[in-house]
PDB file of C-alpha atoms in Angstrom:
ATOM      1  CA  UNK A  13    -112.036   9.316  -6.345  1.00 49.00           C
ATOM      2  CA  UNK A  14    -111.898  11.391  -3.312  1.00 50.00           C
ATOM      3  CA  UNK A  15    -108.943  14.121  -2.792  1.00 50.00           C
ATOM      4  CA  UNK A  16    -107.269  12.868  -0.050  1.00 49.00           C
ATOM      5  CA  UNK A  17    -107.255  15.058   3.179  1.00 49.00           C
ATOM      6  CA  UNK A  18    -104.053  15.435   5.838  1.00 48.00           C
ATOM      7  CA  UNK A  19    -105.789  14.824   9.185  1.00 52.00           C
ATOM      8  CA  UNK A  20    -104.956  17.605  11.849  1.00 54.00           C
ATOM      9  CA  UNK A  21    -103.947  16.737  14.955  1.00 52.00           C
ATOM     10  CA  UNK A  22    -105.837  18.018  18.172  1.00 57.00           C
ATOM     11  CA  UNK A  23    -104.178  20.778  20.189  1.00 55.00           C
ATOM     12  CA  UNK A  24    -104.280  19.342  23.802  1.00 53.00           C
ATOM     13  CA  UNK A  25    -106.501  21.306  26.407  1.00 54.00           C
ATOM     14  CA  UNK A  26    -104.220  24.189  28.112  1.00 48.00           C
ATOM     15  CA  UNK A  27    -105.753  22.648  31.236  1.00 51.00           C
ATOM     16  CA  UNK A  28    -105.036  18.934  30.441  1.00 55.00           C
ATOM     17  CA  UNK A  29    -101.035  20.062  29.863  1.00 55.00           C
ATOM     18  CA  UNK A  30    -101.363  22.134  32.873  1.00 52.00           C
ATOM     19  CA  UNK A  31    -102.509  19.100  35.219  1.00 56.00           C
ATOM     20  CA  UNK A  32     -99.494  16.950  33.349  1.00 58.00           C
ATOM     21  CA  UNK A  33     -97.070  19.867  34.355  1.00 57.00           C
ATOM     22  CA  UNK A  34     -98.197  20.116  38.106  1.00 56.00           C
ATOM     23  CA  UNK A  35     -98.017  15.894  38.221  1.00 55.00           C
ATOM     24  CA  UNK A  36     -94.703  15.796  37.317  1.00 55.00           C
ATOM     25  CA  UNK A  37     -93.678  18.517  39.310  1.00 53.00           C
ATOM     26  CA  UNK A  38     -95.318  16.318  42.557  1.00 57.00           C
ATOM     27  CA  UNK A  39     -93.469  13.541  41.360  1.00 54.00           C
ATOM     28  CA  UNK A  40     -90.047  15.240  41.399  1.00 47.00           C
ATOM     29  CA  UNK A  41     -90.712  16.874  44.481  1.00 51.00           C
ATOM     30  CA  UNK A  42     -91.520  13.307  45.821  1.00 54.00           C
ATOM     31  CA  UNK A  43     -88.737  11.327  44.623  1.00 58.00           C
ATOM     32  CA  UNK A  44     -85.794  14.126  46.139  1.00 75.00           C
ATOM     33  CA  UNK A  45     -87.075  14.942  49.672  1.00 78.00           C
ATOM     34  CA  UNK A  46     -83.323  13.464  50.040  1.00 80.00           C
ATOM     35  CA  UNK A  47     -81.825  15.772  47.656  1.00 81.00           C
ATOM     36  CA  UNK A  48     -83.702  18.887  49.096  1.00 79.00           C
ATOM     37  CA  UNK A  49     -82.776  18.326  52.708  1.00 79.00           C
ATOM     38  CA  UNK A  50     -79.405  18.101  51.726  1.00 84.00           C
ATOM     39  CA  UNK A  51     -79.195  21.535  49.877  1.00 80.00           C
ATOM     40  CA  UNK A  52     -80.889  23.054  52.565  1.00 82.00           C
ATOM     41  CA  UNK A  53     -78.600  21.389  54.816  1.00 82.00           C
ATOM     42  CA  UNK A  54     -75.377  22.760  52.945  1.00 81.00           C
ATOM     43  CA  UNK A  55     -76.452  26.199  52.869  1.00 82.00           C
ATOM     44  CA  UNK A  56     -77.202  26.342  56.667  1.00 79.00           C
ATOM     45  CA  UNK A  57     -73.688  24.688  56.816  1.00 76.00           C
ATOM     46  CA  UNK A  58     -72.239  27.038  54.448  1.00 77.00           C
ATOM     47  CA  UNK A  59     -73.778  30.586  55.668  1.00 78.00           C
ATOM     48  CA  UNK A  60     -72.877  29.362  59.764  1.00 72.00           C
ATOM     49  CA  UNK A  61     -68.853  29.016  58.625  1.00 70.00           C
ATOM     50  CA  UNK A  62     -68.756  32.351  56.851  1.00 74.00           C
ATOM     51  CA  UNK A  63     -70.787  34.225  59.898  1.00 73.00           C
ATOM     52  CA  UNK A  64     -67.957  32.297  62.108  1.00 68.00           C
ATOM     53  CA  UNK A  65     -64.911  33.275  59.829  1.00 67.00           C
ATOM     54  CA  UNK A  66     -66.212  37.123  59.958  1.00 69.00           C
ATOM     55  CA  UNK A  67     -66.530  36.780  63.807  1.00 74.00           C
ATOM     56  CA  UNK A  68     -62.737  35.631  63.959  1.00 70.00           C
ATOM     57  CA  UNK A  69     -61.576  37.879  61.794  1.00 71.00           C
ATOM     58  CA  UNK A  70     -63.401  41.742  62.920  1.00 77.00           C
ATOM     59  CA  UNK A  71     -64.606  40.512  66.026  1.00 86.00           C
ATOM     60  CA  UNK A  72     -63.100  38.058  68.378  1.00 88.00           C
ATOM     61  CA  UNK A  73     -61.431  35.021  68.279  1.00 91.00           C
ATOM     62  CA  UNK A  74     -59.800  32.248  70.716  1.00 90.00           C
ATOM     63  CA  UNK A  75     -56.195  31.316  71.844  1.00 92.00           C
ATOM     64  CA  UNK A  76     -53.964  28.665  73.675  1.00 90.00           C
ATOM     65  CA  UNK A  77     -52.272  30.245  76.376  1.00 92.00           C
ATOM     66  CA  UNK A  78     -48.567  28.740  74.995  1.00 87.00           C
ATOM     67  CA  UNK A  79     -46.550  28.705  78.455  1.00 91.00           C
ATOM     68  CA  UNK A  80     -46.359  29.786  82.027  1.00 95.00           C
ATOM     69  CA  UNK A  81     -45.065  33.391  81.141  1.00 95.00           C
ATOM     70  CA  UNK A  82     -48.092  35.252  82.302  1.00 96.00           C
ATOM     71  CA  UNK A  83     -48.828  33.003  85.612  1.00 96.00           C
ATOM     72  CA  UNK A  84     -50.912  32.985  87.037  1.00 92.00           C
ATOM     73  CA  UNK A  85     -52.873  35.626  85.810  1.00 96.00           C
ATOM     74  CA  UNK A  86     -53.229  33.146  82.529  1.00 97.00           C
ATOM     75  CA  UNK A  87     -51.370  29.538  82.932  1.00 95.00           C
ATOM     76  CA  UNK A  88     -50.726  27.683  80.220  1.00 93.00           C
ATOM     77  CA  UNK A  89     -53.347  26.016  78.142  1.00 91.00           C
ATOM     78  CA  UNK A  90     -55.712  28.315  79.372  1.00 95.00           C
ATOM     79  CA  UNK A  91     -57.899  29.202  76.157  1.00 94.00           C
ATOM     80  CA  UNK A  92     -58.813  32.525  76.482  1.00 95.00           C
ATOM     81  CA  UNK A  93     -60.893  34.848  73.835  1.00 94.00           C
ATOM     82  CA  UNK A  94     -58.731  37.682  72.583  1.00 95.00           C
ATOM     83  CA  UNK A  95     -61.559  40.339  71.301  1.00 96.00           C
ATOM     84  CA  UNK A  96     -60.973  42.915  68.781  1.00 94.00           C
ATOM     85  CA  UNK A  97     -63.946  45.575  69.056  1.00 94.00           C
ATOM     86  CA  UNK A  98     -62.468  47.845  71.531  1.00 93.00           C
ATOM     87  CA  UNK A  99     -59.553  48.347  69.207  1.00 95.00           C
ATOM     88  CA  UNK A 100     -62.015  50.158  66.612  1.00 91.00           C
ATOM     89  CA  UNK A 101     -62.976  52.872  68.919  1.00 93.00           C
ATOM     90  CA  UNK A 102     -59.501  53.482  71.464  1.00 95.00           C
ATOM     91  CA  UNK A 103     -56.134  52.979  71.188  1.00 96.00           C
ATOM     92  CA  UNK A 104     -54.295  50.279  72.632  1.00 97.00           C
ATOM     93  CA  UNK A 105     -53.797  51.041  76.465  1.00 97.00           C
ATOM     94  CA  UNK A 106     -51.570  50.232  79.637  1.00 97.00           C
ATOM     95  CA  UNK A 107     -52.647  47.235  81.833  1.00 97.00           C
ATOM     96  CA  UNK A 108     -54.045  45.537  78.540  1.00 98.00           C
ATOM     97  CA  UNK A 109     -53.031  42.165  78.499  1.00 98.00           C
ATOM     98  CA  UNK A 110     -52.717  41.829  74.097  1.00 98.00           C
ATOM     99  CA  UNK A 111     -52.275  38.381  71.988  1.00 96.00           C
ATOM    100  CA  UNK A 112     -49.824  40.057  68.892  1.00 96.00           C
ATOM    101  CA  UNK A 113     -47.971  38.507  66.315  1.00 94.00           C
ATOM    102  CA  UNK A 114     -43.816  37.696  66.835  1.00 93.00           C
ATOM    103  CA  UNK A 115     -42.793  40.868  65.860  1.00 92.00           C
ATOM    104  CA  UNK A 116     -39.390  39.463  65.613  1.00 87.00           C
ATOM    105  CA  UNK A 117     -38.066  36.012  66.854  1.00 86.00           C
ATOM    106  CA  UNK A 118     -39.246  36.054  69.956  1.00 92.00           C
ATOM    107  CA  UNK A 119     -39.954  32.249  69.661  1.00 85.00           C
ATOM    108  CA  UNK A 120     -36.927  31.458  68.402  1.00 70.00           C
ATOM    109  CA  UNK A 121     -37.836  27.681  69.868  1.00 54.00           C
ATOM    110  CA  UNK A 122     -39.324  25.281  67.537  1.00 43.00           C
ATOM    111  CA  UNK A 123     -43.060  24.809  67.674  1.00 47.00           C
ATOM    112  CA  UNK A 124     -45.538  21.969  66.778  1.00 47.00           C
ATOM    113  CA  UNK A 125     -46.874  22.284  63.288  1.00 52.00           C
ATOM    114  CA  UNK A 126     -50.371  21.888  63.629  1.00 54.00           C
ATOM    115  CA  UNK A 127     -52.207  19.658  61.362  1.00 54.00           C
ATOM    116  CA  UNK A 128     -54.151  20.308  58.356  1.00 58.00           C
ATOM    117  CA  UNK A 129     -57.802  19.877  59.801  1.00 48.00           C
ATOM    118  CA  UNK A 130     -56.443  21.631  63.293  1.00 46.00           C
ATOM    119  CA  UNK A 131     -55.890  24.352  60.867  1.00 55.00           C
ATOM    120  CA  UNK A 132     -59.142  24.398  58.945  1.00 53.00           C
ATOM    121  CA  UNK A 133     -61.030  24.636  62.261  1.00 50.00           C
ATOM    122  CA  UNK A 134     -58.862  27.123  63.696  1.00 52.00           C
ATOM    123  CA  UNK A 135     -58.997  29.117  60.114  1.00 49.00           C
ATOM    124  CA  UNK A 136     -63.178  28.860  60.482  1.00 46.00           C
ATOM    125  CA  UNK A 137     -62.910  29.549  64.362  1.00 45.00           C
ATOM    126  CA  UNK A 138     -64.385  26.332  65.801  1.00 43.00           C
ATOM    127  CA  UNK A 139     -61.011  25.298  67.550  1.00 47.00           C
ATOM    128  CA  UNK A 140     -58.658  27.870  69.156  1.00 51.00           C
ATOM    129  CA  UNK A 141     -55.732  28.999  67.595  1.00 54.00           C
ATOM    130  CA  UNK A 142     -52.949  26.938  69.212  1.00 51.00           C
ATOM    131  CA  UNK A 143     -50.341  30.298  69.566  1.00 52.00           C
ATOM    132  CA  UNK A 144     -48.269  29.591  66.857  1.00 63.00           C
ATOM    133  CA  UNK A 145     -46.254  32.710  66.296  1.00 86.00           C
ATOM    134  CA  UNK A 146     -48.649  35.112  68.610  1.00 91.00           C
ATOM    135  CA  UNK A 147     -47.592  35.806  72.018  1.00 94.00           C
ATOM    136  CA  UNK A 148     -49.420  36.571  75.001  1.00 96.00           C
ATOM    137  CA  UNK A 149     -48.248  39.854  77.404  1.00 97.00           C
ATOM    138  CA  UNK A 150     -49.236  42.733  79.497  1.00 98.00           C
ATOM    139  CA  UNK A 151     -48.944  46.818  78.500  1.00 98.00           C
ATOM    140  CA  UNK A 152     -46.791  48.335  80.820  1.00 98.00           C
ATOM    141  CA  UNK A 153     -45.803  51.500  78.365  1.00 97.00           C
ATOM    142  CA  UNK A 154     -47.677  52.783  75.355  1.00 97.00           C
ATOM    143  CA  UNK A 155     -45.830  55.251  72.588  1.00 97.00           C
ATOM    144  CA  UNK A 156     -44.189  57.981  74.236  1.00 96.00           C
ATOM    145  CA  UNK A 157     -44.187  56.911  77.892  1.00 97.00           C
ATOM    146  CA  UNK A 158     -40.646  56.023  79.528  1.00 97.00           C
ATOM    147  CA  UNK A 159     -40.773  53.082  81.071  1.00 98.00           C
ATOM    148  CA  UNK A 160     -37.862  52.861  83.689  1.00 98.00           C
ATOM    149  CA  UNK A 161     -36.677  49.820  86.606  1.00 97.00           C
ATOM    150  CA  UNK A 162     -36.227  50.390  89.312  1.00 95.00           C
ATOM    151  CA  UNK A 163     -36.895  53.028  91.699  1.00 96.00           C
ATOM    152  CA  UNK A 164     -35.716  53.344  95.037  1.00 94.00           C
ATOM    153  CA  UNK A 165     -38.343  51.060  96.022  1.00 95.00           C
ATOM    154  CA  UNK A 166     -37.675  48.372  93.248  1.00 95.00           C
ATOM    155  CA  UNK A 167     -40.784  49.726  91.641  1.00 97.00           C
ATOM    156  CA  UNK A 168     -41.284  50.400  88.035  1.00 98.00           C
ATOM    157  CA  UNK A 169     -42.171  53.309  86.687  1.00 97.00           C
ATOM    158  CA  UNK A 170     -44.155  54.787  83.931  1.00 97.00           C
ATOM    159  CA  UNK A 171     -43.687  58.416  83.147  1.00 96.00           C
ATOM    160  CA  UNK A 172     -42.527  58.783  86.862  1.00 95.00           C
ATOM    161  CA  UNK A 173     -45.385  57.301  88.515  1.00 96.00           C
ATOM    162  CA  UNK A 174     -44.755  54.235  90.168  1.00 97.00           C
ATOM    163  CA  UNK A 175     -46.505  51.634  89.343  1.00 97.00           C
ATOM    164  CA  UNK A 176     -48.373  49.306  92.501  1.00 96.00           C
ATOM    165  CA  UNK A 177     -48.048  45.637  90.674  1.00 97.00           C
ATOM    166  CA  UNK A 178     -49.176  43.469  93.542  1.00 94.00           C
ATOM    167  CA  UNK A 179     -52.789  42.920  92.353  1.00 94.00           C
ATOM    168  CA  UNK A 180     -51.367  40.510  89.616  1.00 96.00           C
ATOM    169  CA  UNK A 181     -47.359  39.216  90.185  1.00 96.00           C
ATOM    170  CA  UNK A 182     -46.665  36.603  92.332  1.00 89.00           C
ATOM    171  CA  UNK A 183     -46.631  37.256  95.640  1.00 87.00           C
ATOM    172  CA  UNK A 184     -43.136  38.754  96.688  1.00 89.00           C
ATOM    173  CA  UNK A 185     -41.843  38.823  92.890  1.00 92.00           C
ATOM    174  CA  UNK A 186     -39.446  41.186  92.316  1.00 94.00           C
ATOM    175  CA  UNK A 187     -41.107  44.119  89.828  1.00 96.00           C
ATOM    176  CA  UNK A 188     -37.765  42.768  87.244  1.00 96.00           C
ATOM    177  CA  UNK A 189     -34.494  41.054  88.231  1.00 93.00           C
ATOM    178  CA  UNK A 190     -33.211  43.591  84.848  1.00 94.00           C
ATOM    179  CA  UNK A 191     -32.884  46.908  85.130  1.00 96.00           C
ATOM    180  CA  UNK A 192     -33.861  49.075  82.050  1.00 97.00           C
ATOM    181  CA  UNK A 193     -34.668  52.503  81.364  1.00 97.00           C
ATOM    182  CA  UNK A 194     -36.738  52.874  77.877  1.00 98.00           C
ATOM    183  CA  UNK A 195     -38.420  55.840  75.900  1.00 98.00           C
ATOM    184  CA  UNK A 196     -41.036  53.806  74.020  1.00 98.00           C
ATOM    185  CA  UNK A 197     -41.418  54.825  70.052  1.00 98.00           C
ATOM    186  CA  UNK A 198     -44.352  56.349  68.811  1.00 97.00           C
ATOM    187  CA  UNK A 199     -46.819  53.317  67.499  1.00 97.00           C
ATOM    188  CA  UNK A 200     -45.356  50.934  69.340  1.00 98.00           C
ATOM    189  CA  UNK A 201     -45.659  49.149  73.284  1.00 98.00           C
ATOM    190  CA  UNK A 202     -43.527  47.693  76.069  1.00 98.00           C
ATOM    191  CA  UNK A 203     -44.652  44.581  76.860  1.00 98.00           C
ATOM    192  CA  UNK A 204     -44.073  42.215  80.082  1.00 98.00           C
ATOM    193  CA  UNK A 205     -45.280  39.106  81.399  1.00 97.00           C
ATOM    194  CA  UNK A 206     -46.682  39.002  84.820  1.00 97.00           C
ATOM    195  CA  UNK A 207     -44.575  36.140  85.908  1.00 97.00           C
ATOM    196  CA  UNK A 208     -41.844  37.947  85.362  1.00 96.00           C
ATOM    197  CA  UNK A 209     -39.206  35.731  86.188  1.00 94.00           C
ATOM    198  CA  UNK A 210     -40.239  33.348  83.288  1.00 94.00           C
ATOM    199  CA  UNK A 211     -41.017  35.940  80.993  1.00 95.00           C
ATOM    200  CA  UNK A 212     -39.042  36.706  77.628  1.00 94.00           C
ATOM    201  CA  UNK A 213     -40.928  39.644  77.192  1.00 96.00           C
ATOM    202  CA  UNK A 214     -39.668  42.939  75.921  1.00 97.00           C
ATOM    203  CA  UNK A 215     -36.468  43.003  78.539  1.00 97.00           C
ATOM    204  CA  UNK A 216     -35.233  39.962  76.805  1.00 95.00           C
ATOM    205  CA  UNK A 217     -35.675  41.768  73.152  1.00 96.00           C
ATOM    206  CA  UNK A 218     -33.886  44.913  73.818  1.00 95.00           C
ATOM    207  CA  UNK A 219     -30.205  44.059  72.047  1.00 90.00           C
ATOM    208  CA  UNK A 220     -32.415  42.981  69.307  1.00 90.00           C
ATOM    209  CA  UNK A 221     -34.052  44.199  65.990  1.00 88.00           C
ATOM    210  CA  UNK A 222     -36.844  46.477  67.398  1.00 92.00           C
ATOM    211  CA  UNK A 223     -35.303  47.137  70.465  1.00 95.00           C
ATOM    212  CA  UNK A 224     -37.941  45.108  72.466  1.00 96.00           C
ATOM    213  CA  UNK A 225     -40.650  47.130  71.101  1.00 98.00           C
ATOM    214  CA  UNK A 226     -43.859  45.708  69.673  1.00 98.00           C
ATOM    215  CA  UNK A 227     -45.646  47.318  66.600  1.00 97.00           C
ATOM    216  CA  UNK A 228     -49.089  48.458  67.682  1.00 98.00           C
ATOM    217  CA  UNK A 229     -49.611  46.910  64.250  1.00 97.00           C
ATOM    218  CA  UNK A 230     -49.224  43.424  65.318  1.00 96.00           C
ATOM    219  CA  UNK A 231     -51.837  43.456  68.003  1.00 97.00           C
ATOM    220  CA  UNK A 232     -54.259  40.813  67.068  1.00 94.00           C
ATOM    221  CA  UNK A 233     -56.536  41.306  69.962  1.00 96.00           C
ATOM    222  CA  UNK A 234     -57.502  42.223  73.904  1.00 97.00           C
ATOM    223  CA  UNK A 235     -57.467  39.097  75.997  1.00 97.00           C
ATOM    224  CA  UNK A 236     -60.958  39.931  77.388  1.00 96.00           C
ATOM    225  CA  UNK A 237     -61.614  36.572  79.560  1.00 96.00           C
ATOM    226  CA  UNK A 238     -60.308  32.978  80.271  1.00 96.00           C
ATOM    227  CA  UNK A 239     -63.164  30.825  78.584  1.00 94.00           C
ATOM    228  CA  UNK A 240     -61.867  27.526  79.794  1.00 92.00           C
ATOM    229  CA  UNK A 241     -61.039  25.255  82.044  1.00 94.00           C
ATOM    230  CA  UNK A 242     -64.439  25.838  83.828  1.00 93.00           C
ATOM    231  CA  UNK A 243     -62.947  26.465  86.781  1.00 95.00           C
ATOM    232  CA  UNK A 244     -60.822  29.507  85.590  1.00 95.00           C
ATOM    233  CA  UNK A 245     -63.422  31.146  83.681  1.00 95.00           C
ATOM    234  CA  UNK A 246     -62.733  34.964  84.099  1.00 96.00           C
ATOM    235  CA  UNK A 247     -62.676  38.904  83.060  1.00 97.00           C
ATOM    236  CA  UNK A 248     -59.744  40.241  82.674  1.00 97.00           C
ATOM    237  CA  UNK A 249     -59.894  43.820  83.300  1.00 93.00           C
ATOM    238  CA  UNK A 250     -56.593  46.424  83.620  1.00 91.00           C
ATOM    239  CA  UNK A 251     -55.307  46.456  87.265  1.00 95.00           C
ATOM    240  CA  UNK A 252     -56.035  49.421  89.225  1.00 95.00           C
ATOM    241  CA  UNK A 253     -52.508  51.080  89.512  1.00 96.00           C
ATOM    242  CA  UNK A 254     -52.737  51.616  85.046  1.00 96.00           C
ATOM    243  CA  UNK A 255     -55.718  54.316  86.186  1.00 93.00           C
ATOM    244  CA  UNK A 256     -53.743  56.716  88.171  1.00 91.00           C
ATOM    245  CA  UNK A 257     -54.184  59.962  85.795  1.00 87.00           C
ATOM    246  CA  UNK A 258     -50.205  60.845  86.163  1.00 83.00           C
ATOM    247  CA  UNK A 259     -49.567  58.098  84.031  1.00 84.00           C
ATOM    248  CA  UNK A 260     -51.745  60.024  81.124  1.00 77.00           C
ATOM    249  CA  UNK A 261     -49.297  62.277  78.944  1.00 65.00           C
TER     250      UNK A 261
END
């Protein structure tokens, strides 16, 4: 009788397994076009809300004017872009109209909470931030200046040199109903509205923590241009008068 013998089984062809491989591969390929578009869909989605969250963070980002306190320069609901690239390279200046944070109960009034999606797109910078706790106000005096109201001609003055405000208050507004006569602190600004009459800017603050004084620290921005309504889509650039060089120290 015949040893038996164990039969050996075939290797496949390299190129036979090959062709198998690349068939399946077409097939999976053909049954997710779905699948694929969607990942490629997600990351598009995913790398546009982190450019946009770096843009509002280091670069600019918008704001709700909140009331009528720098009319009508800015009214309210005005959205306007606050940008922060100029702050990298000069200091905060006079005749800069800033968006800072409350540097101390300033809005003491209570404001609508937005809600949680109003806050996701403001977070990622697709919706304006609505001007909870930021304010909106002009330089008058930087650290060191003295600011003082009135002179004899119910002008302000910054470091003696009157200032000419007529190119943005309300025609015949008084320069401040409150008299005042301020050294400002090193790092920090004197702020005022230019409807001044309707302004609880840094006159109102002065009995106060702070003195009226805002931390150059809580500057979020430079209110660079009014980017809607349509029809009040502007530059906003420092007024003449904040160039005269006696004002420089």
């Amino acid at each position: 009788m015949a040893p038996s013998t164990a039969t050996r089984a075939r290797p496949r062809p390299v190129a036979t397994r090959a062709r198998r491989s690349k068939g399946r591969h077409r097939r999976l390929k053909q049954r997710n076009p779905l699948l694929s578009l969607l990942v490629e869909m997600s990351t598009v989605t995913v790398l546009a809300l982190v450019i946009t969250v770096v843009l509002r963070l280091f670069v600019a980002e918008a704001f709700y004017v909140p009331s009528e306190s720098m009319y009508d320069t800015l009214t309210k609901d005005d959205r306007i872009l606050a940008e922060k690239i100029s702050y990298l390279h000069r200091d905060v200046d006079r005749g800069d109209i800033i968006v800072f944070k409350d540097p101390g109960n300033w809005l003491n009034e209570a404001q609508t909470q937005p809600g949680t999606f109003r806050r996701i797109g403001e977070f990622v910078g697709i919706l304006p931030r609505s001007g909870e706790g930021h304010l909106v106000k002009r330089v008058i005096g930087i650290g060191g200046d003295r600011v003082i109201c009135c002179n004899k001609q119910g002008q302000i003055t910054v470091n003696g040199i009157a200032l000419d405000e007529r190119e943005y208050l309300l025609k015949d507004a008084k320069p401040s109903e409150v008299p005042f006569n301020v050294l400002v602190p090193a790092g920090h600004l004197w702020v005022m509205g230019d409807n001044r009459a309707e302004s609880a800017d840094s006159r109102a603050h002065m009995g106060g923590p702070g003195g009226g004084f805002v931390p150059v620290e809580n500057v979020v921005g430079r209110a660079c241009c009014v980017i809607w309504p349509s029809d009040r889509m502007t530059m906003l650039r420092p007024p003449e008068t904040f160039k005269k060089p006696g004002l420089k120290k």
